[in-house]
Short mmCIF file of C-alpha atoms and ligand atoms in Angstrom, two decimals:
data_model
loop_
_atom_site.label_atom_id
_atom_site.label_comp_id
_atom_site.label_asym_id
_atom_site.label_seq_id
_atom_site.Cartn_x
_atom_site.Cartn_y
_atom_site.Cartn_z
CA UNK A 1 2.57 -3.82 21.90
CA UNK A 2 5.86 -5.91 22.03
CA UNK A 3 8.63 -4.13 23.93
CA UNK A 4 11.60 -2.51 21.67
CA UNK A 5 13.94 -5.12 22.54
CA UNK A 6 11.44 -7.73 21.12
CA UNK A 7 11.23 -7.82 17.28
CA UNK A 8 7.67 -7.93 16.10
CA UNK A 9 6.07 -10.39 13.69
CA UNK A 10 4.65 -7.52 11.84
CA UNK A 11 6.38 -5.47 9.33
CA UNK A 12 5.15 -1.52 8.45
CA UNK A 13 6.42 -0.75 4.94
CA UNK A 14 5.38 1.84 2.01
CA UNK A 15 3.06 -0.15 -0.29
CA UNK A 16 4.69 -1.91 -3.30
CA UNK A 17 4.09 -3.55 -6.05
CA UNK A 18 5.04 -6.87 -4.59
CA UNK A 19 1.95 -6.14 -2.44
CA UNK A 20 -1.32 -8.58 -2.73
CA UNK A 21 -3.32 -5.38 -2.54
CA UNK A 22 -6.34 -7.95 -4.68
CA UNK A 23 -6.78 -10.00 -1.44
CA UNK A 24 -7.43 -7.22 0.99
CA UNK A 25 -10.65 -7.14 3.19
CA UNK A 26 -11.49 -5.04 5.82
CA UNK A 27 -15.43 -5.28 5.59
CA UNK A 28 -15.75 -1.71 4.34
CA UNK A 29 -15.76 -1.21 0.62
CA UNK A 30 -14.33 2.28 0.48
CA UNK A 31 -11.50 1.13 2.20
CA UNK A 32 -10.86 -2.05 0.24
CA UNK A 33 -11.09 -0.31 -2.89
CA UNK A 34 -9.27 2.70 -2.31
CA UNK A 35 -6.48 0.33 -1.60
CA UNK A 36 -6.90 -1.71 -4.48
CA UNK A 37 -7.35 0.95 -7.06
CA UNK A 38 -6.36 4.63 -5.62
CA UNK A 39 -3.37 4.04 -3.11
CA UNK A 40 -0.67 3.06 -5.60
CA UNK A 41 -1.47 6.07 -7.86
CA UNK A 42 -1.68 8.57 -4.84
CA UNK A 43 1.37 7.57 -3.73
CA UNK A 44 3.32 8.03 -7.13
CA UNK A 45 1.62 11.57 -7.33
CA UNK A 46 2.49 12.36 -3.67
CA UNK A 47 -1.25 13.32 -2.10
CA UNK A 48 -1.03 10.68 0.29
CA UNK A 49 1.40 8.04 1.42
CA UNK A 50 0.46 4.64 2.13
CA UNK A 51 2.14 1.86 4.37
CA UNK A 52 0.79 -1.55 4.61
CA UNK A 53 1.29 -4.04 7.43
CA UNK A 54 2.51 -7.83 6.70
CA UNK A 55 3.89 -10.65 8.68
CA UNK A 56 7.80 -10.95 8.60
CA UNK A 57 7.37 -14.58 7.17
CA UNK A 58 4.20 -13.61 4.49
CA UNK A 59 6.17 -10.33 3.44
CA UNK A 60 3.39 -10.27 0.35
CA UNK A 61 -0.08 -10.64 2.15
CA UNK A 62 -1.83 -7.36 3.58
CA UNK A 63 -2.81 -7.64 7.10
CA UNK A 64 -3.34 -3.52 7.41
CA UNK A 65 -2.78 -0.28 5.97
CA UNK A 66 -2.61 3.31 6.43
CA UNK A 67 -2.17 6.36 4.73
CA UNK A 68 -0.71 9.88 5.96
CA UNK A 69 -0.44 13.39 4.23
CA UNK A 70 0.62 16.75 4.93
CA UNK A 71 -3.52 18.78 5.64
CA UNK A 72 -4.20 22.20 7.59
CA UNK A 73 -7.03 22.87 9.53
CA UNK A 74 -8.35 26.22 10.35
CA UNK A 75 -7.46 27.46 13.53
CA UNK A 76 -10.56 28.22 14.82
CA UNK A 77 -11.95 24.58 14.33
CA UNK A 78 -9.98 23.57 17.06
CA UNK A 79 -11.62 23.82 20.80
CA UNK A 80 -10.49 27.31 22.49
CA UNK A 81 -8.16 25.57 24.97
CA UNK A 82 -6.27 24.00 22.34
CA UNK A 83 -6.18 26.92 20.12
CA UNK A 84 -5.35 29.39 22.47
CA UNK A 85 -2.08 27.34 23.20
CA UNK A 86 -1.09 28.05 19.54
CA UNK A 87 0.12 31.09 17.21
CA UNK A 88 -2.93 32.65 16.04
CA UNK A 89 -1.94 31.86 12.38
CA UNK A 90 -5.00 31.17 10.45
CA UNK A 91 -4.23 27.40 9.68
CA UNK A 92 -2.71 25.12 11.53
CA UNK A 93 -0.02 22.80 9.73
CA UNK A 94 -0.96 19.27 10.83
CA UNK A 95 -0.65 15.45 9.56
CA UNK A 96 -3.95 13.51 8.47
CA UNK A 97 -4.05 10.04 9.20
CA UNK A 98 -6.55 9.59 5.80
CA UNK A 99 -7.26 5.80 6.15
CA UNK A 100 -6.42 2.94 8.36
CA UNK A 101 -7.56 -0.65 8.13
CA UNK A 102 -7.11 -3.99 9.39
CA UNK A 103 -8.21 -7.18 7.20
CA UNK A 104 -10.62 -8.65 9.37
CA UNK A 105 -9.59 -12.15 9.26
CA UNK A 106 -7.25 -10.13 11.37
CA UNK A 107 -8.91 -8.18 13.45
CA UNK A 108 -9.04 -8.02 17.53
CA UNK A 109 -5.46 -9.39 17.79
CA UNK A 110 -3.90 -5.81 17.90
CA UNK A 111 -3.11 -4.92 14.56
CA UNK A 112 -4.93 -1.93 14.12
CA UNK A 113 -3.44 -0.28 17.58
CA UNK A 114 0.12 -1.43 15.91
CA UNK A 115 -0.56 0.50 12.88
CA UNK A 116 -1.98 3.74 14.80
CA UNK A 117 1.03 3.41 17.23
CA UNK A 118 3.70 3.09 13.98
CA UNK A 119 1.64 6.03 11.97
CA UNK A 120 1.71 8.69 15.08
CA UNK A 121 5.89 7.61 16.08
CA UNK A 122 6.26 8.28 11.71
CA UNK A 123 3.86 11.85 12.25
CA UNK A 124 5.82 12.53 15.01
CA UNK A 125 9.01 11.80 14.01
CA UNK A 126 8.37 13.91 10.87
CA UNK A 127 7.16 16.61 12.95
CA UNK A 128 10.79 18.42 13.27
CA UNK A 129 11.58 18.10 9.80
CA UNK A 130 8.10 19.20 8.58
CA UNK A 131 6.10 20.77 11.42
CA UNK A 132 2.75 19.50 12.34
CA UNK A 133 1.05 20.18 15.43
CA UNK A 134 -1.04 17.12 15.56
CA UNK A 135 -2.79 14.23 13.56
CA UNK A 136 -6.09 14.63 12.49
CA UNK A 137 -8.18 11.85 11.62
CA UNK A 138 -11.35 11.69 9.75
CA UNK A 139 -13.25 8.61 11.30
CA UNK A 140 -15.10 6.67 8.88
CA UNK A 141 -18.27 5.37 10.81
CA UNK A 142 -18.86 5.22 14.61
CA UNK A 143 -17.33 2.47 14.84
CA UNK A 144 -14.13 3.89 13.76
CA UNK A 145 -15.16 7.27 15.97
CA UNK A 146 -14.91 4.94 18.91
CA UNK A 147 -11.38 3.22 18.35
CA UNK A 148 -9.44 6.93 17.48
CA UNK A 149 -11.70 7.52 20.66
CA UNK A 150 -10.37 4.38 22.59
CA UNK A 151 -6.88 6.03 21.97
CA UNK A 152 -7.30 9.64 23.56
CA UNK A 153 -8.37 11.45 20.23
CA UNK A 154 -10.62 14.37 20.86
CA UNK A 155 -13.35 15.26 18.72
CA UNK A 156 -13.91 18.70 16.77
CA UNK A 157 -16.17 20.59 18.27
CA UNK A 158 -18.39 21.14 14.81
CA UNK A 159 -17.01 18.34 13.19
CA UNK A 160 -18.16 14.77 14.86
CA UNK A 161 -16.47 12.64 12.28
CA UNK A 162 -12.61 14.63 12.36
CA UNK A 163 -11.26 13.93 15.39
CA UNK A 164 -7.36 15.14 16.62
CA UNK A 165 -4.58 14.50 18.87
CA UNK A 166 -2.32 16.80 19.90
CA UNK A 167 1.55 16.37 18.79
CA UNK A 168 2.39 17.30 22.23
CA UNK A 169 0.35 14.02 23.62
CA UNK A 170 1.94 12.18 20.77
CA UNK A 171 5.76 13.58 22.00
CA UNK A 172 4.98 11.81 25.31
CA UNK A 173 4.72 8.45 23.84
CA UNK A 174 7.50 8.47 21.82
CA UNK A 175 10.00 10.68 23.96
CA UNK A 176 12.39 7.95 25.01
CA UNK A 177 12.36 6.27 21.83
C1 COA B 1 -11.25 -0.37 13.71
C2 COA B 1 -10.15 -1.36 13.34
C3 COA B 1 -8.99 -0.62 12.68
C4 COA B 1 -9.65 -2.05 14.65
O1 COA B 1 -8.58 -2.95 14.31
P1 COA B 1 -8.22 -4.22 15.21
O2 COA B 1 -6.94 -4.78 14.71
O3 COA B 1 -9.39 -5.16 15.25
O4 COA B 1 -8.05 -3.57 16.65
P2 COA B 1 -7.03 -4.01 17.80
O5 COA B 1 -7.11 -5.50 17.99
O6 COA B 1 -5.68 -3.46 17.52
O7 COA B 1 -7.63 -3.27 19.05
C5 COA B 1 -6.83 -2.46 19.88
C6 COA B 1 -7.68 -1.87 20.98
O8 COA B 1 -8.70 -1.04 20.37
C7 COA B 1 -9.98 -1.44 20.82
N1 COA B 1 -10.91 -1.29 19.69
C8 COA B 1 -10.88 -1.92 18.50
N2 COA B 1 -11.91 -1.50 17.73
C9 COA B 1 -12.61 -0.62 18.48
C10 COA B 1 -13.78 0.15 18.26
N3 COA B 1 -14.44 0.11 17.11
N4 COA B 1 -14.20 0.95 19.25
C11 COA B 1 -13.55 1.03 20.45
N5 COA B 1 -12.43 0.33 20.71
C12 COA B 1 -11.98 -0.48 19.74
C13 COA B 1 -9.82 -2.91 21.22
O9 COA B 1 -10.80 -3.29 22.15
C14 COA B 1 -8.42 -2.90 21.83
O10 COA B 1 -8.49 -2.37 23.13
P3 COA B 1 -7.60 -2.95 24.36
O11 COA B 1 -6.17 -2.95 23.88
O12 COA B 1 -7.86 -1.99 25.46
O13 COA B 1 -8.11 -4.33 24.59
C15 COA B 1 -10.67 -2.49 12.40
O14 COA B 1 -11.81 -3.09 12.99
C16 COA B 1 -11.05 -2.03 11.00
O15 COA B 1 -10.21 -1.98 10.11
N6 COA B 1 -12.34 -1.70 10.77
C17 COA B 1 -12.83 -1.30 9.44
C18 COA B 1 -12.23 -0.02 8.96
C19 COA B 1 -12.26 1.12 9.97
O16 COA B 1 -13.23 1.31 10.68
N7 COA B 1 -11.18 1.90 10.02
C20 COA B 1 -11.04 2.98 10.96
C21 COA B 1 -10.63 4.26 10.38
S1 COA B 1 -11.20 4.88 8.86
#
C-alpha cells in the first residue's frame, strides 16, 4: 500500500454510468456478469453498493470492484469466543463485503488488497454511524477462501465459504487514520 502522504494511481469510486462495466474480466463469470448486468440496478434499489477501482489517468476503465451492504448473522454462528464477547442479542448487525474482483490483466500487482483495505476503512468508518460489528465475507471458491484468509479473516465454524473479521481487528488498522 502507498503511504497517506503518497497519492495513489488508483481511484475507489461508486460505480457510474461513465463506467466501462462491458470490458470487465476477472476470469469468473458470476462476477463479470453481476457487474455488467446486476450492480447498477442494485445500487439504484439500495441492496448493495458497489465501488469500482480505476486508474487516476483511465478514470473510465474497471480495474476492480466491490460491493458492501448492511447483513446480520445469527449470533450463535459465530465461534463461542467471539460471541461471548458480544450482547447476547439474537443477530448480530454486521457489513457484508458481497463481491470483490480484480480484472486479471490486473491481477498480482496489489489491486485486490487495495480494494479490501479501502472496503474495511469505508465498513469501518460507517461503523459509528450505522453499527456493525464486523465484515463478513462470503468467499466465492478456495481460491478466494485463501486471499480473505491471507488477510486474517476467520472462518465460520459451520459455514466454510462465510468467513469474518472482527470490527475491533479492523479499528486497529485504521485507528490513526
Ligand atoms: C483474489 C483476487 C481478488 C486477488 O487480487 P490481486 O489483485 O491479484 O491480489 P493482490 O495482488 O492485491 O495480492 C495481495 C496479496 O494477497 C495475496 N493473494 C492474492 N490472491 C491470493 C489467493 N488466492 N490466496 C492467497 N493469497 C492471495 C498475494 O500473494 C499478495 O500477498 P503479499 O502482499 O503478501 O505478497 C483476484 O485474483 C480475483 O479477482 N479473483 C477472481 C475473483 C475472486 O476470487 N474474488 C474473491 C472474492 S469473491
Amino acid at each position: 500500500m502507498p503511504s497517506e502522504s503518497e497519492p495513489s494511481a488508483w481511484l475507489v469510486d461508486p460505480l457510474g454510468k461513465h463506467h466501462n462495466r462491458a470490458a470487465f474480466s476477472c476470469g469468473n463469470d458470476t462476477l463479470d456478469r453481476y457487474l455488467k448486468e446486476q450492480a447498477g440496478q442494485d445500487a439504484r434499489r439500495r441492496v448493495a453498493a458497489p465501488f469500482v477501482l480505476v486508474a487516476r489517468d483511465d478514470p473510465k476503465t474497471i480495474l476492480g470492484y466491490y460491493t458492501l451492504s448492511s447483513f446480520g448473522i445469527d449470533l450463535e454462528a459465530l465461534p463461542e469466543d467471539v460471541a461471548r464477547k458480544l450482547p447476547s442479542y439474537p443477530i448480530v448487525p454486521v457489513t457484508l463485503l458481497g463481491r470483490l474482483a480484480v480484472d486479471r490483466r490486473h491481477s498480482e500487482q496489489g489491486i485486490g488488497e487495495f480494494l479490501l483495505m479501502d472496503a474495511l476503512r469505508r465498513a469501518f468508518f460507517q461503523s459509528s454511524q450505522i453499527a456493525a460489528a464486523a465484515v463478513v465475507v462470503d468467499a466465492i471458491d478456495d481460491q478466494a477462501r485463501r486471499f480473505y484468509q491471507h488477510f486474517g479473516f476467520i472462518l465460520f465454524p459451520d459455514h466454510p465459504a462465510r468467513l469474518f473479521l472482527p470490527m475491533k481487528t479492523i479499528a486497529d488498522l485504521f485507528r490513526d487514520a
